Short mmCIF file of C-alpha atoms in Angstrom, two decimals:
data_model
loop_
_atom_site.label_atom_id
_atom_site.label_comp_id
_atom_site.label_asym_id
_atom_site.label_seq_id
_atom_site.Cartn_x
_atom_site.Cartn_y
_atom_site.Cartn_z
CA ARG A 199 -0.30 24.41 -27.45
CA LEU A 200 0.62 27.12 -24.94
CA GLU A 201 -1.85 25.71 -22.42
CA ARG A 202 -0.28 22.27 -22.80
CA LEU A 203 3.22 23.69 -22.33
CA GLN A 204 2.07 25.69 -19.31
CA ARG A 205 0.81 22.46 -17.75
CA VAL A 206 4.30 21.03 -18.30
CA VAL A 207 5.78 24.08 -16.50
CA SER A 208 3.43 23.55 -13.53
CA LYS A 209 4.34 19.85 -13.45
CA LEU A 210 8.05 20.70 -13.53
CA GLN A 211 7.71 23.19 -10.68
CA MET A 212 5.85 20.70 -8.50
CA GLU A 213 8.04 17.67 -9.25
CA SER A 214 11.33 19.58 -8.98
CA GLY A 215 10.21 20.62 -5.49
CA LEU A 216 9.56 16.98 -4.61
CA CYS A 217 12.97 16.03 -6.02
CA GLU A 218 14.64 18.72 -3.91
CA GLU A 219 12.95 17.30 -0.81
CA GLN A 220 14.24 13.83 -1.77
CA LEU A 221 17.79 15.19 -2.06
CA ASN A 222 17.48 17.07 1.25
CA GLN A 223 16.41 13.84 2.94
CA ALA A 224 19.33 11.91 1.42
CA ASP A 225 21.79 14.64 2.47
CA THR A 226 20.44 14.71 6.05
CA LEU A 227 20.81 10.94 6.37
CA LEU A 228 24.29 11.09 4.83
CA GLN A 229 25.54 13.73 7.27
CA SER A 230 24.10 11.70 10.16
CA ASP A 231 26.02 8.61 9.04
CA VAL A 232 29.20 10.61 8.46
CA ARG A 233 29.03 11.78 12.08
CA LEU A 234 28.65 8.16 13.22
CA LEU A 235 31.62 7.15 11.07
CA ASN A 236 33.78 9.94 12.51
CA ALA A 237 32.85 8.74 15.98
CA GLY A 238 34.11 5.24 15.11
CA LYS A 239 30.61 3.76 14.76
CA ALA A 240 29.04 1.89 11.87
CA PRO A 241 26.76 3.84 9.49
CA GLN A 242 23.06 3.08 9.89
CA LYS A 243 21.29 4.63 6.87
CA ALA A 244 23.33 3.55 3.82
CA ALA A 245 20.49 1.59 2.21
CA GLU A 246 18.03 4.46 2.70
CA ILE A 247 20.51 6.96 1.25
CA GLU A 248 21.05 4.81 -1.86
CA ARG A 249 17.29 4.40 -2.25
CA ASP A 250 16.69 8.17 -1.96
CA LEU A 251 19.47 8.93 -4.44
CA ASP A 252 18.13 6.39 -6.95
CA LYS A 253 14.63 7.90 -6.63
CA ALA A 254 16.01 11.40 -7.18
CA ASP A 255 18.02 10.16 -10.15
CA ALA A 256 14.90 8.68 -11.80
CA MET A 257 12.93 11.87 -11.12
CA ILE A 258 15.64 14.06 -12.67
CA ARG A 259 15.67 11.95 -15.85
CA LEU A 260 11.93 12.53 -16.27
CA LEU A 261 12.34 16.23 -15.47
CA PHE A 262 14.95 16.56 -18.24
CA ASN A 263 12.40 14.98 -20.57
CA ASP A 264 9.81 17.63 -19.66
CA VAL A 265 12.41 20.39 -20.00
CA GLN A 266 13.14 19.23 -23.54
CA THR A 267 9.42 19.41 -24.33
CA LEU A 268 9.46 23.08 -23.26
CA LYS A 269 12.58 23.84 -25.28
CA ASP A 270 11.22 22.09 -28.37
CA GLY A 271 8.04 24.16 -27.98
CA ARG A 272 10.10 27.35 -27.56
CA HIS A 273 8.39 28.13 -24.27
CA PRO A 274 9.83 31.31 -22.65
CA GLN A 275 10.45 29.45 -19.37
CA GLY A 276 12.28 26.56 -21.05
CA GLU A 277 15.79 27.79 -20.25
CA GLN A 278 14.85 28.74 -16.68
CA MET A 279 13.38 25.29 -16.05
CA TYR A 280 16.49 23.69 -17.60
CA ARG A 281 18.78 25.55 -15.17
CA ARG A 282 16.55 24.54 -12.26
CA VAL A 283 16.67 20.84 -13.17
CA TYR A 284 20.39 20.97 -13.94
CA ARG A 285 21.07 22.42 -10.45
CA LEU A 286 19.19 19.44 -8.99
CA HIS A 287 21.34 17.15 -11.13
CA GLU A 288 24.54 18.82 -9.91
CA ARG A 289 23.42 18.44 -6.31
CA LEU A 290 22.60 14.77 -6.87
CA VAL A 291 26.10 14.20 -8.27
CA ALA A 292 27.67 16.06 -5.32
CA ILE A 293 25.73 14.03 -2.70
CA ARG A 294 26.43 10.74 -4.48
CA THR A 295 30.13 11.59 -4.73
CA GLU A 296 30.31 12.41 -1.02
CA TYR A 297 28.41 9.21 -0.26
CA ASN A 298 30.87 7.13 -2.31
CA LEU A 299 33.94 8.81 -0.85
CA ARG A 300 32.96 9.06 2.80
CA LEU A 301 30.45 6.32 3.43
CA LYS A 302 30.63 3.59 0.81
CA SER A 303 34.42 3.50 0.81
CA GLY A 304 34.49 3.59 4.61
CA ALA A 305 36.92 6.52 4.62
CA PRO A 306 36.64 9.00 7.52
CA ALA A 307 35.66 12.54 6.54
CA ALA A 308 39.08 13.79 7.60
CA THR A 309 40.76 11.92 4.75
CA VAL A 310 38.57 13.84 2.34
CA THR A 311 39.07 17.31 3.76
CA VAL A 312 42.62 17.56 5.08
CA PRO A 313 45.54 18.46 2.77
CA LEU A 314 47.03 15.62 0.72
CA GLY A 315 50.40 15.71 2.45
CA GLN A 316 48.77 15.09 5.87
CA ARG A 317 46.53 12.16 4.87
CA PRO A 318 47.41 8.68 6.11
CA ARG A 319 48.89 6.81 3.11
CA GLN A 320 47.01 3.55 3.48
CA GLU A 321 43.63 5.18 4.18
CA LEU A 322 43.98 7.43 1.13
CA ASP A 323 44.93 4.57 -1.18
CA GLU A 324 42.09 2.35 0.06
CA ALA A 325 39.48 5.13 -0.19
CA THR A 326 40.61 6.17 -3.65
CA LEU A 327 40.80 2.60 -4.94
CA ARG A 328 37.36 1.69 -3.63
CA TYR A 329 35.86 4.87 -5.02
CA LEU A 330 37.37 4.22 -8.45
CA GLN A 331 36.10 0.64 -8.34
CA ASP A 332 32.59 1.96 -7.60
CA LEU A 333 32.86 4.37 -10.51
CA LEU A 334 34.05 1.58 -12.82
CA ALA A 335 31.15 -0.66 -11.75
CA TRP A 336 28.68 2.19 -12.41
CA VAL A 337 30.24 2.84 -15.82
CA GLU A 338 30.19 -0.86 -16.81
CA GLU A 339 26.55 -1.17 -15.75
CA ASN A 340 25.60 1.82 -17.91
CA GLN A 341 27.60 0.40 -20.81
CA ARG A 342 25.38 -2.69 -20.62
CA ARG A 343 22.28 -0.48 -20.42
CA LEU A 344 23.36 1.47 -23.50
CA ALA A 345 24.02 -1.72 -25.46
CA ALA A 346 20.53 -3.07 -24.67
CA ALA A 347 18.62 0.23 -24.91
CA GLU A 348 15.57 0.46 -27.16
CA TRP A 349 14.84 3.23 -29.67
CA GLY A 350 11.06 3.53 -29.73
CA MET A 351 8.42 2.81 -32.38
CA ASP A 352 6.51 6.13 -32.37
CA LEU A 353 7.00 9.80 -31.49
CA PRO A 354 6.02 9.61 -27.76
CA THR A 355 8.36 6.67 -27.05
CA VAL A 356 11.24 8.20 -29.05
CA GLU A 357 10.78 11.48 -27.13
CA SER A 358 10.75 9.55 -23.86
CA HIS A 359 13.96 7.66 -24.72
CA LEU A 360 15.62 10.90 -25.86
CA GLY A 361 14.70 12.77 -22.67
CA ASN A 362 15.82 9.89 -20.46
CA HIS A 363 19.10 9.51 -22.33
CA ARG A 364 19.91 13.23 -22.07
CA GLY A 365 19.80 12.85 -18.29
CA LEU A 366 21.90 9.67 -18.41
CA HIS A 367 24.43 11.28 -20.77
CA GLN A 368 24.97 14.18 -18.38
CA SER A 369 25.49 11.69 -15.54
CA ILE A 370 28.08 9.81 -17.64
CA GLU A 371 29.91 13.03 -18.53
CA GLU A 372 29.99 13.99 -14.85
CA CYS A 373 31.15 10.50 -13.88
CA VAL A 374 34.03 10.60 -16.37
CA GLY A 375 35.14 13.98 -14.98
CA THR A 376 34.89 12.70 -11.41
CA ARG A 377 36.90 9.58 -12.28
CA THR A 378 39.63 11.72 -13.86
CA ARG A 379 39.84 13.88 -10.72
CA ALA A 380 39.97 10.80 -8.49
CA GLU A 381 42.71 9.17 -10.60
CA THR A 382 44.74 12.39 -10.50
CA TRP A 383 44.29 12.50 -6.73
CA GLY A 384 45.55 8.91 -6.36
CA GLU A 385 48.43 9.33 -8.84
CA ARG A 386 49.61 12.56 -7.23
CA ASP A 387 49.55 11.09 -3.76
CA ALA A 388 51.36 7.94 -4.90
CA GLY A 389 54.11 10.14 -6.32
CA ARG A 390 54.55 11.83 -2.97
CA GLY A 391 55.51 8.48 -1.45
CA GLY A 392 58.84 8.52 -3.29
CA GLY A 393 57.88 5.51 -5.41
CA ALA A 394 57.59 3.17 -2.43
CA GLY A 395 53.79 3.44 -2.10
CA ARG A 396 51.22 1.54 -4.10
CA ARG A 397 49.97 3.41 -7.18
CA VAL A 398 46.21 3.71 -7.41
CA ARG A 399 45.52 3.30 -11.11
CA THR A 400 42.79 2.00 -13.41
CA GLN A 401 42.67 1.01 -17.06
CA PRO A 402 41.25 3.57 -19.52
CA VAL A 403 38.06 1.53 -20.07
CA PRO A 404 35.53 4.15 -18.85
CA CYS A 405 35.79 6.18 -22.08
CA ARG A 406 33.74 3.51 -23.91
CA PRO A 407 30.34 4.38 -22.40
CA GLN A 408 31.06 8.08 -22.94
CA ASN A 409 31.56 7.44 -26.65
CA SER A 410 28.59 5.05 -26.80
CA SER A 411 26.43 7.62 -25.01
CA LYS A 412 27.42 10.39 -27.42
CA SER A 413 26.68 8.12 -30.36
CA ARG A 414 23.28 7.09 -28.97
CA LEU A 415 22.37 10.70 -28.21
CA ARG A 416 23.27 11.73 -31.77
CA HIS A 417 21.26 8.84 -33.27
CA LEU A 418 18.27 9.51 -30.99
CA GLU A 419 18.22 13.18 -32.00
CA SER A 420 18.38 12.16 -35.68
CA LEU A 421 15.62 9.58 -35.18
CA HIS A 422 13.49 12.12 -33.30
CA GLY A 423 13.79 14.58 -36.19
CA PHE A 424 12.80 11.91 -38.71
CA VAL A 425 9.88 10.55 -36.66
CA SER A 426 8.63 14.10 -35.96
CA ALA A 427 8.60 14.91 -39.68
CA ALA A 428 6.99 11.55 -40.55
CA THR A 429 4.31 12.06 -37.88
CA LYS A 430 3.41 15.48 -39.34
CA GLU A 431 3.09 13.90 -42.78
CA LEU A 432 0.85 11.13 -41.41
CA MET A 433 -1.33 13.71 -39.65
CA TRP A 434 -1.67 15.60 -42.96
CA LEU A 435 -2.61 12.38 -44.76
CA ASN A 436 -5.22 11.57 -42.10
CA GLU A 437 -6.77 15.02 -42.47
CA LYS A 438 -6.95 14.64 -46.26
CA GLU A 439 -8.41 11.14 -45.93
CA GLU A 440 -11.11 12.45 -43.62
CA GLU A 441 -11.95 15.17 -46.14
CA GLU A 442 -12.33 12.61 -48.92
CA VAL A 443 -14.44 10.22 -46.84
CA ASN A 444 -16.82 13.00 -45.81
CA PHE A 445 -17.02 14.63 -49.26
CA ASP A 446 -20.33 14.46 -51.16
CA TRP A 447 -19.40 12.68 -54.40
CA SER A 448 -22.92 12.77 -55.88
CA ASP A 449 -23.83 14.68 -59.04
CA ARG A 450 -25.93 17.00 -56.92
CA ASN A 451 -22.81 18.51 -55.35
CA PRO A 452 -22.23 21.94 -56.96
CA ASN A 453 -18.58 21.93 -55.80
CA MET A 454 -17.58 19.00 -58.02
CA THR A 455 -15.93 21.27 -60.61
CA ALA A 456 -13.79 22.86 -57.92
CA LYS A 457 -12.94 19.39 -56.65
CA LYS A 458 -11.73 18.32 -60.11
CA GLU A 459 -9.61 21.45 -60.41
CA ASN A 460 -8.15 20.80 -56.98
CA TYR A 461 -7.23 17.23 -57.98
CA SER A 462 -5.57 18.37 -61.17
#
């Protein structure tokens, strides 16, 4: 068991390094495009950045799955590996947020970094509105994914779904927090316009996937506990069946008396 868990640690160390390289590449491309945008030129690497971020996202979901295997096995490096993967997740969220704010919304970097009172009104409203629309689209897509998600028919598939969903749930929690900060940003700036400016506001729909995600996580954890216990019982039954099949039931067996006592 320890050897198997140690192989998981080695796999985590190697794949987290690859994931970090993927994030470094996405960040380098992003900063290059931000410089082009600040110079009044069109970004060139948006598709590559999205592709790199999606790859990193998929890798992090699998890494969270491996981390859970370590924690379930009470491996001493489980918590350390969790912090390592969670830092990668935080960096992914930070890069994706910067990508949405600076590049995807088309807002110059200055509108993100200068104080609120000095930002151009129209640019701020447009950037905030587009960013919120992107967040809403992401949330609605994940709501559909949650509604159609499978549960698994055996222990390996249930563990896989549970590990994947833990990563998705953290992304949803982070997304809800980011949306709240963005709405506050837009509301506060609209108030500074003395009521004349357009208010950047969205409906409170994005709480639905958060609740759905919490519910699915709770049900997956319950299902995992049940399937784990059932699997142990099935393994015990298989062992006993093998004993009975291989037992010498002839009268020549001197252990028959002990067998009868055991059955009683």
